[in-house]
CSV table of N, CA and C in Angstrom, one decimal:
chain,number,residue,atom,x,y,z
A,1,MET,N,6.6,-15.9,-2.7
A,1,MET,CA,5.4,-15.7,-1.9
A,1,MET,C,5.1,-13.5,-2.0
A,2,ARG,N,6.1,-12.8,-1.9
A,2,ARG,CA,6.0,-11.6,-1.7
A,2,ARG,C,5.8,-10.8,-2.8
A,3,LEU,N,6.1,-11.1,-4.1
A,3,LEU,CA,6.4,-11.1,-5.2
A,3,LEU,C,5.0,-11.1,-6.1
A,4,CYS,N,4.4,-11.9,-5.7
A,4,CYS,CA,3.3,-12.9,-6.2
A,4,CYS,C,2.1,-11.8,-4.9
A,5,ALA,N,2.2,-11.3,-4.2
A,5,ALA,CA,1.3,-10.9,-3.3
A,5,ALA,C,1.1,-9.3,-3.8
A,6,GLY,N,2.1,-8.7,-4.0
A,6,GLY,CA,2.4,-7.6,-4.9
A,6,GLY,C,1.6,-7.4,-6.4
A,7,GLY,N,2.0,-8.3,-7.2
A,7,GLY,CA,1.4,-8.4,-8.4
A,7,GLY,C,0.0,-8.6,-8.3
A,8,GLU,N,-0.3,-9.7,-7.0
A,8,GLU,CA,-2.3,-9.8,-7.2
A,8,GLU,C,-2.6,-8.7,-6.7
A,9,ILE,N,-2.2,-8.0,-5.7
A,9,ILE,CA,-2.8,-6.6,-5.8
A,9,ILE,C,-2.9,-5.7,-6.5
A,10,TYR,N,-2.0,-5.2,-7.5
A,10,TYR,CA,-1.8,-4.4,-8.5
A,10,TYR,C,-2.9,-5.2,-9.6
A,11,ALA,N,-3.0,-6.3,-9.6
A,11,ALA,CA,-4.0,-6.9,-11.0
A,11,ALA,C,-5.5,-6.5,-10.3
A,12,SER,N,-5.5,-6.7,-9.2
A,12,SER,CA,-7.1,-6.0,-8.5
A,12,SER,C,-7.1,-4.5,-8.6
A,13,LEU,N,-5.9,-3.9,-8.2
A,13,LEU,CA,-6.3,-2.4,-8.8
A,13,LEU,C,-6.3,-2.0,-10.1
A,14,ARG,N,-5.7,-3.2,-10.9
A,14,ARG,CA,-6.1,-2.3,-12.2
A,14,ARG,C,-7.5,-3.0,-12.5
A,15,ASP,N,-8.1,-3.8,-11.7
A,15,ASP,CA,-9.7,-4.3,-12.7
A,15,ASP,C,-10.7,-3.0,-11.9
A,16,TYR,N,-10.2,-2.4,-10.7
A,16,TYR,CA,-10.9,-1.4,-10.1
A,16,TYR,C,-10.5,0.1,-10.9
A,17,GLU,N,-9.5,0.3,-11.4
A,17,GLU,CA,-8.6,1.4,-12.5
A,17,GLU,C,-9.9,1.6,-14.0
A,18,ARG,N,-10.1,0.1,-14.4
A,18,ARG,CA,-10.9,0.0,-15.3
A,18,ARG,C,-12.8,0.2,-15.1
A,19,LEU,N,-12.7,-0.4,-14.1
A,19,LEU,CA,-14.3,0.2,-14.0
A,19,LEU,C,-14.6,1.2,-13.5
A,20,THR,N,-14.0,2.0,-12.4
A,20,THR,CA,-14.3,3.3,-12.2
A,20,THR,C,-13.6,4.2,-12.6
A,21,LYS,N,-12.3,4.5,-13.8
A,21,LYS,CA,-11.7,5.4,-14.0
A,21,LYS,C,-11.4,6.8,-13.6
A,22,SER,N,-10.9,5.9,-12.1
A,22,SER,CA,-11.0,7.1,-10.9
A,22,SER,C,-9.7,7.5,-10.8
A,23,GLY,N,-8.4,6.9,-11.4
A,23,GLY,CA,-7.2,7.2,-11.3
A,23,GLY,C,-6.5,6.1,-11.9
A,24,TYR,N,-5.2,5.8,-11.4
A,24,TYR,CA,-4.1,5.3,-12.0
A,24,TYR,C,-3.7,3.7,-11.0
A,25,ALA,N,-3.6,2.4,-11.4
A,25,ALA,CA,-3.3,1.4,-10.5
A,25,ALA,C,-1.8,1.1,-11.1
A,26,LEU,N,-1.1,1.2,-10.3
A,26,LEU,CA,0.8,1.4,-10.6
A,26,LEU,C,1.2,0.1,-9.3
A,27,PRO,N,2.3,-0.6,-10.2
A,27,PRO,CA,2.9,-1.7,-9.9
A,27,PRO,C,4.3,-1.2,-9.0
A,28,ASP,N,4.9,-2.3,-8.7
A,28,ASP,CA,6.2,-2.0,-8.1
A,28,ASP,C,7.0,-1.3,-8.7
A,29,ASN,N,8.2,-0.3,-8.6
A,29,ASN,CA,9.0,0.4,-8.8
A,29,ASN,C,8.4,1.5,-9.6
A,30,VAL,N,7.5,2.4,-9.2
A,30,VAL,CA,7.0,3.6,-9.9
A,30,VAL,C,7.4,4.4,-8.8
A,31,GLY,N,8.0,5.8,-9.0
A,31,GLY,CA,8.0,6.7,-8.5
A,31,GLY,C,7.3,7.8,-8.0
A,32,PHE,N,7.2,8.5,-6.8
A,32,PHE,CA,6.2,9.4,-6.4
A,32,PHE,C,7.6,10.7,-5.9
A,33,ILE,N,7.1,11.8,-6.3
A,33,ILE,CA,7.9,12.9,-5.8
A,33,ILE,C,7.3,13.7,-4.7
A,34,VAL,N,7.5,13.8,-3.5
A,34,VAL,CA,6.9,14.0,-2.6
A,34,VAL,C,7.8,15.4,-1.8
A,35,ASN,N,7.6,16.2,-1.1
A,35,ASN,CA,8.2,17.1,-0.7
A,35,ASN,C,8.1,17.3,1.0
A,36,LEU,N,8.9,16.2,1.7
A,36,LEU,CA,8.9,16.1,3.3
A,36,LEU,C,10.8,16.8,3.6
A,37,PRO,N,10.5,17.3,5.1
A,37,PRO,CA,11.7,17.6,4.9
A,37,PRO,C,13.1,16.4,4.9
A,38,HIS,N,12.7,14.9,4.7
A,38,HIS,CA,13.8,14.5,5.0
A,38,HIS,C,13.6,13.0,3.8
A,39,ARG,N,12.7,13.8,3.2
A,39,ARG,CA,12.5,12.4,2.0
A,39,ARG,C,11.8,13.3,0.4
A,40,ARG,N,12.4,12.9,-0.4
A,40,ARG,CA,11.4,13.5,-1.8
A,40,ARG,C,11.4,12.5,-2.6
A,41,SER,N,11.3,11.4,-2.2
A,41,SER,CA,10.4,10.5,-3.1
A,41,SER,C,9.9,9.1,-2.3
A,42,LEU,N,8.8,8.6,-2.6
A,42,LEU,CA,8.4,7.2,-2.2
A,42,LEU,C,8.5,6.1,-3.3
A,43,SER,N,8.1,4.9,-2.9
A,43,SER,CA,7.9,4.1,-4.2
A,43,SER,C,7.5,3.0,-3.2
A,44,PRO,N,6.2,2.2,-3.4
A,44,PRO,CA,5.4,1.4,-2.9
A,44,PRO,C,5.1,0.0,-3.9
A,45,ASP,N,5.3,-0.7,-3.1
A,45,ASP,CA,5.2,-2.1,-3.5
A,45,ASP,C,3.6,-2.1,-4.8
A,46,ALA,N,2.6,-1.5,-4.5
A,46,ALA,CA,1.5,-1.3,-5.7
A,46,ALA,C,1.1,-0.2,-5.1
A,47,THR,N,-0.1,0.5,-5.7
A,47,THR,CA,-0.4,1.8,-5.5
A,47,THR,C,-1.8,2.2,-6.3
A,48,PHE,N,-2.4,3.0,-6.2
A,48,PHE,CA,-3.5,3.8,-6.9
A,48,PHE,C,-2.9,5.2,-6.7
A,49,TYR,N,-3.2,6.1,-7.9
A,49,TYR,CA,-2.9,7.3,-8.1
A,49,TYR,C,-4.0,7.8,-8.6
A,50,THR,N,-4.2,9.3,-8.0
A,50,THR,CA,-5.2,10.1,-8.8
A,50,THR,C,-5.0,11.2,-9.3
A,51,GLY,N,-3.7,11.6,-9.2
A,51,GLY,CA,-3.4,12.6,-9.7
A,51,GLY,C,-2.7,12.7,-11.5
A,52,LYS,N,-2.0,13.4,-12.1
A,52,LYS,CA,-1.8,13.7,-13.5
A,52,LYS,C,-0.5,12.6,-14.3
A,53,PRO,N,-1.0,11.9,-14.9
A,53,PRO,CA,0.3,11.3,-15.5
A,53,PRO,C,1.4,12.2,-15.7
A,54,THR,N,2.7,11.5,-16.1
A,54,THR,CA,3.7,12.2,-16.7
A,54,THR,C,4.5,11.7,-17.8
A,55,GLY,N,4.0,10.8,-18.1
A,55,GLY,CA,4.8,10.2,-19.5
A,55,GLY,C,6.1,9.4,-19.0
A,56,GLY,N,5.6,8.5,-17.7
A,56,GLY,CA,6.7,7.8,-18.0
A,56,GLY,C,7.6,8.4,-16.7
A,57,LYS,N,7.8,9.5,-16.3
A,57,LYS,CA,8.6,10.1,-15.3
A,57,LYS,C,8.3,9.9,-13.9
A,58,PHE,N,8.8,10.5,-13.0
A,58,PHE,CA,8.0,10.4,-11.3
A,58,PHE,C,7.2,11.0,-11.4
A,59,LEU,N,6.2,10.8,-10.5
A,59,LEU,CA,4.7,11.0,-10.6
A,59,LEU,C,4.8,12.2,-9.6
A,60,ASN,N,3.8,13.3,-9.4
A,60,ASN,CA,3.8,14.4,-8.4
A,60,ASN,C,2.9,14.3,-7.5
A,61,GLY,N,3.6,14.1,-6.3
A,61,GLY,CA,2.6,14.0,-4.9
A,61,GLY,C,2.2,12.5,-4.8
A,62,ALA,N,1.7,12.5,-3.7
A,62,ALA,CA,1.6,11.2,-3.4
A,62,ALA,C,0.7,10.2,-4.0
A,63,PRO,N,0.3,8.7,-3.8
A,63,PRO,CA,-0.6,8.3,-4.3
A,63,PRO,C,-2.2,8.3,-3.3
A,64,VAL,N,-2.9,7.9,-3.6
A,64,VAL,CA,-3.9,8.0,-2.5
A,64,VAL,C,-3.9,6.7,-1.8
A,65,PHE,N,-3.5,5.6,-2.3
A,65,PHE,CA,-3.2,4.1,-1.9
A,65,PHE,C,-1.9,3.7,-2.1
A,66,ALA,N,-1.2,3.2,-0.8
A,66,ALA,CA,-0.3,2.7,-1.1
A,66,ALA,C,0.0,1.3,-0.2
A,67,VAL,N,0.8,0.3,-1.1
A,67,VAL,CA,1.0,-1.3,-0.5
A,67,VAL,C,2.4,-1.3,-0.2
A,68,GLU,N,2.7,-1.7,0.9
A,68,GLU,CA,3.9,-1.9,1.1
A,68,GLU,C,3.9,-3.5,1.8
A,69,VAL,N,4.5,-4.6,0.7
A,69,VAL,CA,4.5,-5.9,0.9
A,69,VAL,C,6.2,-6.3,1.9
A,70,ARG,N,6.0,-6.8,3.4
A,70,ARG,CA,7.0,-6.7,3.6
A,70,ARG,C,8.4,-8.2,2.9
A,71,SER,N,9.4,-8.0,3.3
A,71,SER,CA,10.2,-9.1,2.7
A,71,SER,C,10.7,-9.4,4.1
A,72,GLU,N,11.8,-10.8,3.9
A,72,GLU,CA,12.2,-11.3,4.8
A,72,GLU,C,13.0,-10.2,5.6
A,73,ASN,N,13.6,-9.0,5.4
A,73,ASN,CA,14.2,-7.9,6.4
A,73,ASN,C,13.2,-6.9,7.0
A,74,ASP,N,12.1,-7.2,6.8
A,74,ASP,CA,11.1,-6.2,7.3
A,74,ASP,C,10.4,-6.7,8.5
A,75,TYR,N,11.4,-7.3,9.4
A,75,TYR,CA,11.1,-7.8,11.1
A,75,TYR,C,11.8,-7.3,11.7
A,76,GLY,N,11.6,-7.3,13.1
A,76,GLY,CA,12.1,-7.2,14.3
A,76,GLY,C,12.1,-5.4,14.6
A,77,ASP,N,12.6,-4.9,15.9
A,77,ASP,CA,12.6,-3.7,16.2
A,77,ASP,C,12.8,-2.4,15.3
A,78,LYS,N,13.9,-2.7,14.7
A,78,LYS,CA,14.8,-1.7,13.8
A,78,LYS,C,13.5,-1.6,12.5
A,79,ALA,N,13.1,-2.5,12.1
A,79,ALA,CA,12.5,-2.9,10.9
A,79,ALA,C,11.3,-2.3,10.9
A,80,GLU,N,10.5,-2.6,12.4
A,80,GLU,CA,9.4,-2.1,12.7
A,80,GLU,C,9.3,-0.6,13.0
A,81,LYS,N,10.1,0.1,13.6
A,81,LYS,CA,10.2,1.5,13.5
A,81,LYS,C,10.7,2.0,12.0
A,82,ASP,N,11.2,1.4,11.2
A,82,ASP,CA,11.4,1.8,9.7
A,82,ASP,C,10.1,1.9,9.1
A,83,MET,N,9.2,0.7,9.5
A,83,MET,CA,7.7,0.7,8.6
A,83,MET,C,7.1,1.9,9.4
A,84,GLU,N,7.1,2.4,10.3
A,84,GLU,CA,6.4,3.1,10.8
A,84,GLU,C,6.7,4.6,10.4
A,85,SER,N,7.8,4.5,10.3
A,85,SER,CA,8.2,6.0,9.8
A,85,SER,C,8.2,6.0,8.5
A,86,LYS,N,8.0,5.1,7.5
A,86,LYS,CA,7.9,5.4,6.4
A,86,LYS,C,6.1,5.6,5.8
A,87,ARG,N,5.2,5.2,7.1
A,87,ARG,CA,3.6,5.1,6.8
A,87,ARG,C,3.5,6.7,7.4
A,88,ARG,N,4.2,7.3,8.3
A,88,ARG,CA,3.6,8.9,8.8
A,88,ARG,C,4.9,9.7,7.6
A,89,ASP,N,5.5,9.2,6.8
A,89,ASP,CA,5.8,9.8,5.6
A,89,ASP,C,4.8,9.5,4.9
A,90,TYR,N,4.1,8.4,4.3
A,90,TYR,CA,3.0,8.6,3.3
A,90,TYR,C,2.1,9.6,3.5
A,91,PHE,N,1.6,9.4,5.1
A,91,PHE,CA,0.5,10.2,5.6
A,91,PHE,C,0.6,11.5,5.6
A,92,ALA,N,2.3,12.1,5.7
A,92,ALA,CA,2.5,13.4,5.7
A,92,ALA,C,2.4,14.0,4.2
A,93,ALA,N,2.3,12.9,3.5
A,93,ALA,CA,2.5,13.5,1.9
A,93,ALA,C,1.2,13.6,1.1
A,94,GLY,N,0.1,12.7,1.8
A,94,GLY,CA,-1.0,12.9,1.4
A,94,GLY,C,-1.7,11.5,1.3
A,95,THR,N,-1.0,10.6,1.5
A,95,THR,CA,-1.8,9.2,1.2
A,95,THR,C,-3.0,8.9,2.4
A,96,LEU,N,-3.9,8.6,2.2
A,96,LEU,CA,-5.4,8.2,2.6
A,96,LEU,C,-4.9,6.9,3.0
A,97,VAL,N,-4.7,6.0,2.7
A,97,VAL,CA,-4.6,4.6,3.3
A,97,VAL,C,-2.9,3.7,2.8
A,98,VAL,N,-2.2,2.8,4.2
A,98,VAL,CA,-1.7,2.4,3.9
A,98,VAL,C,-1.7,1.0,4.5
A,99,TRP,N,-1.4,-0.1,3.2
A,99,TRP,CA,-1.4,-1.5,3.6
A,99,TRP,C,-0.1,-1.9,3.9
A,100,ASP,N,0.0,-2.8,5.0
A,100,ASP,CA,1.1,-3.3,5.4
A,100,ASP,C,1.1,-4.6,5.5
A,101,VAL,N,1.3,-5.2,4.4
A,101,VAL,CA,1.3,-6.8,4.0
A,101,VAL,C,2.0,-7.8,4.4
A,102,ASP,N,2.2,-8.7,5.1
A,102,ASP,CA,2.7,-9.7,5.9
A,102,ASP,C,2.2,-11.3,5.4
A,103,VAL,N,3.1,-11.3,4.2
A,103,VAL,CA,2.7,-12.8,3.7
A,103,VAL,C,3.4,-14.1,4.1
A,104,LEU,N,4.8,-13.0,5.0
A,104,LEU,CA,5.9,-14.7,5.8
A,104,LEU,C,5.7,-14.7,6.7
A,105,LYS,N,5.1,-14.0,7.6
A,105,LYS,CA,5.0,-14.5,9.3
A,105,LYS,C,3.6,-14.7,9.8
A,106,GLU,N,3.0,-13.5,9.5
A,106,GLU,CA,1.2,-13.5,10.6
A,106,GLU,C,0.1,-13.4,9.2
A,107,GLU,N,0.6,-13.5,8.1
A,107,GLU,CA,-0.1,-13.6,7.0
A,107,GLU,C,-1.3,-12.5,7.1
A,108,VAL,N,-1.3,-11.5,7.6
A,108,VAL,CA,-1.9,-10.7,7.5
A,108,VAL,C,-2.2,-9.5,6.7
A,109,ILE,N,-3.0,-8.6,6.2
A,109,ILE,CA,-3.1,-7.3,5.8
A,109,ILE,C,-3.2,-6.4,6.9
A,110,ARG,N,-2.4,-5.2,6.9
A,110,ARG,CA,-2.9,-4.5,8.2
A,110,ARG,C,-3.0,-3.0,7.6
A,111,VAL,N,-4.5,-2.7,7.7
A,111,VAL,CA,-4.7,-1.3,7.1
A,111,VAL,C,-4.7,-0.1,8.1
A,112,TYR,N,-3.8,0.8,7.3
A,112,TYR,CA,-3.9,2.1,8.3
A,112,TYR,C,-4.5,3.1,7.3
A,113,ARG,N,-5.2,4.1,8.5
A,113,ARG,CA,-5.9,5.4,8.1
A,113,ARG,C,-5.2,6.5,8.1
A,114,ALA,N,-5.0,7.2,7.7
A,114,ALA,CA,-4.7,8.8,7.8
A,114,ALA,C,-5.4,9.4,9.0
A,115,SER,N,-7.1,8.8,8.9
A,115,SER,CA,-7.5,9.4,10.2
A,115,SER,C,-7.4,8.8,11.5
A,116,ASN,N,-6.7,7.7,11.5
A,116,ASN,CA,-6.1,7.0,12.7
A,116,ASN,C,-4.8,6.0,12.5
A,117,PRO,N,-3.5,6.7,12.5
A,117,PRO,CA,-2.8,6.0,11.5
A,117,PRO,C,-2.0,5.4,12.7
A,118,GLU,N,-2.3,5.1,14.1
A,118,GLU,CA,-2.1,4.0,14.8
A,118,GLU,C,-2.2,3.0,15.4
A,119,GLU,N,-3.5,2.7,14.8
A,119,GLU,CA,-4.2,2.0,14.9
A,119,GLU,C,-5.3,1.0,13.7
A,120,PRO,N,-4.3,-0.1,13.4
A,120,PRO,CA,-4.6,-0.7,12.2
A,120,PRO,C,-5.5,-1.4,11.9
A,121,GLN,N,-6.5,-1.7,11.4
A,121,GLN,CA,-7.3,-2.5,11.1
A,121,GLN,C,-7.0,-3.6,10.7
A,122,ILE,N,-7.1,-5.0,11.2
A,122,ILE,CA,-6.3,-6.2,10.7
A,122,ILE,C,-7.0,-7.3,9.9
A,123,TYR,N,-6.9,-7.7,8.8
A,123,TYR,CA,-7.8,-8.5,8.2
A,123,TYR,C,-6.2,-9.8,8.0
A,124,ARG,N,-7.5,-11.1,8.0
A,124,ARG,CA,-7.0,-12.7,8.1
A,124,ARG,C,-7.4,-13.1,6.7
A,125,ARG,N,-6.6,-14.3,6.7
A,125,ARG,CA,-7.2,-15.4,5.6
A,125,ARG,C,-8.6,-15.5,6.0
A,126,GLY,N,-9.2,-15.5,5.0
A,126,GLY,CA,-10.7,-16.1,4.7
A,126,GLY,C,-11.5,-14.5,5.0
A,127,GLU,N,-10.8,-13.5,5.4
A,127,GLU,CA,-11.7,-12.4,5.6
A,127,GLU,C,-11.5,-11.6,3.9
A,128,VAL,N,-12.1,-10.3,4.1
A,128,VAL,CA,-12.5,-9.3,2.7
A,128,VAL,C,-11.5,-8.1,3.0
A,129,ALA,N,-10.5,-7.6,2.9
A,129,ALA,CA,-9.7,-6.6,3.2
A,129,ALA,C,-10.2,-5.7,2.2
A,130,GLU,N,-10.2,-4.1,2.6
A,130,GLU,CA,-10.6,-3.2,1.4
A,130,GLU,C,-9.6,-1.7,2.0
A,131,ALA,N,-10.2,-0.4,1.7
A,131,ALA,CA,-8.7,0.6,1.4
A,131,ALA,C,-9.6,1.7,1.6
A,132,GLU,N,-11.0,1.6,2.2
A,132,GLU,CA,-11.9,2.7,2.4
A,132,GLU,C,-10.9,3.9,3.4
A,133,PRO,N,-10.9,5.4,3.3
A,133,PRO,CA,-12.0,5.9,1.7
A,133,PRO,C,-10.8,6.3,0.7
A,134,ALA,N,-10.0,5.9,0.7
A,134,ALA,CA,-9.0,5.9,-0.6
A,134,ALA,C,-9.8,5.2,-1.7
A,135,LEU,N,-10.3,4.0,-2.0
A,135,LEU,CA,-10.9,3.2,-2.9
A,135,LEU,C,-12.3,2.8,-2.6
A,136,PRO,N,-13.2,3.7,-2.6
A,136,PRO,CA,-14.5,3.3,-2.6
A,136,PRO,C,-15.0,2.2,-3.0
A,137,GLY,N,-15.8,0.8,-2.1
A,137,GLY,CA,-16.4,0.0,-3.0
A,137,GLY,C,-15.0,-1.1,-3.7
A,138,TRP,N,-13.6,-0.8,-3.6
A,138,TRP,CA,-12.9,-1.7,-3.8
A,138,TRP,C,-12.4,-2.6,-2.8
A,139,THR,N,-12.3,-3.8,-3.1
A,139,THR,CA,-12.4,-4.6,-2.2
A,139,THR,C,-10.9,-6.1,-2.6
A,140,MET,N,-11.0,-6.8,-1.6
A,140,MET,CA,-9.7,-7.8,-2.0
A,140,MET,C,-9.6,-9.0,-1.0
A,141,LEU,N,-10.0,-10.4,-1.4
A,141,LEU,CA,-9.6,-11.5,-0.5
A,141,LEU,C,-8.4,-11.8,0.0
A,142,VAL,N,-8.1,-11.8,1.2
A,142,VAL,CA,-7.0,-11.4,1.9
A,142,VAL,C,-6.4,-13.0,1.3
A,143,ASP,N,-7.3,-14.4,0.8
A,143,ASP,CA,-6.4,-15.5,0.9
A,143,ASP,C,-5.7,-15.2,-1.1
A,144,ASN,N,-6.5,-14.1,-1.6
A,144,ASN,CA,-5.9,-14.1,-3.1
A,144,ASN,C,-4.5,-13.8,-3.1
A,145,LEU,N,-3.7,-13.5,-1.9
A,145,LEU,CA,-2.4,-13.2,-1.7
A,145,LEU,C,-1.3,-14.1,-1.3
A,146,PHE,N,-1.9,-15.4,-1.4
A,146,PHE,CA,-1.3,-16.5,-1.2
A,146,PHE,C,-1.7,-17.6,-2.2
A,147,VAL,N,-1.3,-16.9,-3.9
A,147,VAL,CA,-1.7,-17.7,-4.7
A,147,VAL,C,-0.4,-18.6,-5.3
């Protein structure tokens, strides 16, 4: 289920990329170079990047939108602290919106924004999630994550 969710989000972002020509949709295993005190790179499960392409090398700077899809090891107190720390790093590096996608337990998307990083908006099955202000007009059905 986890792999399907990341792929579905990337596919939707790719459609948005083609429609708006406002940046680049990127899948898992793409690295972003950042300059944080304790971190030099980020690698989300899916993302949207508005910087300049680098020809297959690590990209410079943070994406505007980052997706983290939880795996079976991303639950419990320590995992929650790690996820929170990673979100803080994304925002410190310049990311505007981070999705915390839980398809294994609660079946929700928690949307965190740099403008209010402690209070996520939660989307459930049957709802349409978004990533404002990072991706104006882009939406995705939560149910599409459970293909």
